[in-house]
Amino acid sequence: MKKKTMASIAAPFVLATGVAGISERLYQYAFGRVQEVPETSKEKQKYAADYYNYIEWLRSQPTETWLQHEDDAAQKLAATYLAAAVPTTDTVIVAHGYKGNGETMANYAKMFHELGYNVLLPDDRAHGKSAGRYITFGWLDRLDYLEWINRILQRDGEDARIVLFGVSMGGATVEMMSGETLPEQVRCIIADCGYSSIDDELVYLLKRNFHLPKYPFLPAVSAINRRRLGFNLNDVSSVTQLAHNKRPIFFIHGEKDVFVPASMLAKNYDATQGPKEKWIVPNATHAESFWVDPVAYRDRIDTFLKTYLTYHVA
């Protein structure tokens, strides 16, 4: 009944509005900046008290604000840096999810802080305190993260060891970073529920949420994006980038994820060329793996890092 209702609403809307009109609306809905973090999904409301406790914990810590392009209001990027309690040159860069920001990753920041790492929490373009009108779904952000890596190297020198970690869009961001030329100080990657490509993800969501086909809407949305951000959506591929990766990577995905289906994990896992591990978390929905069992999540990550933090790409 719900599908018929949605379809009956969508069909006349498409006819009345036209492909260009509906594509523009879809683009603004999916790519447009939001000024506030949207409310979480219903299944994760039960974690709200814990989530805000993590936020308060992060706000109570002695953090630093790092900036890129601070003299250019249209390009300025911001990140929060939390030093380890005991001085170290080991740092985790934490990439946030869609329409979140660095602060929304406070639970992961606390986990890595307790494991003894420095933590850097960037705000991606069009998120948080960073500039930008449109979300790039990790594609241009991957280049910004290369600059954050250089900032860490300037701080800690050649002895630095860096871990890339991300969840959802952040998971895809670090997966896409894997295909870039990274310094040897970047030792390993952890990607939680990242999508295989933005093309795959948008086709899936067009059908699931709007009951709309890929054609003609996705090509039209891609054309809008090319005019505004300079790249086609089919460029944005974790799978393509992972095919160039030789670093160890740990994939995490919720078994019951219906936002980024677990089938995308299989594509990403098969694509990468380095040492790899995967963990499909029973009963976890999208970006819920940490919340289902924080202790198990921490232990799995700690084991992976103890194995691969010393790894050098041949």
C-alpha angles and dihedrals in degrees: 000000000000093000091050091049093050092047093048089053096044098049099062090039091058092048093048098042101035130220094284093051097047091043090055090050091049090049094051091046095050104030105028120110117253121209095210132039108257120241114271124251120281095250090059097047088094088069094052097105092050091045093055091045088058090049091052090047091054092047089053093055125096097253133167128221113229121196137195122199089001093168092057111072092194095052104032116133127191135200137176117231121202115188120215118257089242113043113259141156092223112107135178118207107208118205115203131220135257113307091356128104139213093282092057086066092062093120091058091043090056092047093053092041090055089049088058103258135131108240130212117195112190125193106225123226111294091014134101115328095346123101126245139103098221136046113237097197092234098305100106090023089066088066092048089053089057086061091050088052090053090050090055091048090052089053101041104024129213093327091068119120115199132196122196114214130173143161127214106328085007090054089054090046093058090042089055091046088058091073094056127088101269128185116255089249088075098088108173147349135229116196120186115195098333119169123245093232137340088242090058091044097049093045088052094048094043089059098038101042104026105019089231127141126241092245127093096001105058094049089049092050089047090053090053090050093049091054093048105033104019103241139087118242092236087065090067102086131145089188093057092047094045090055086072095046122113099166123102112267132188116205119202123185137168114244092222098042108143096170097058102015118223090242086078089060089060091054092049094045093050092048101056119091102199132077107303143187132181136198121191105197113220116240094358119137125204113324089348099112094099093047096050091063116353093183094053090044092052093046093051092050093045091053092049093049094047088054099046111023089094093047118126122198110238 
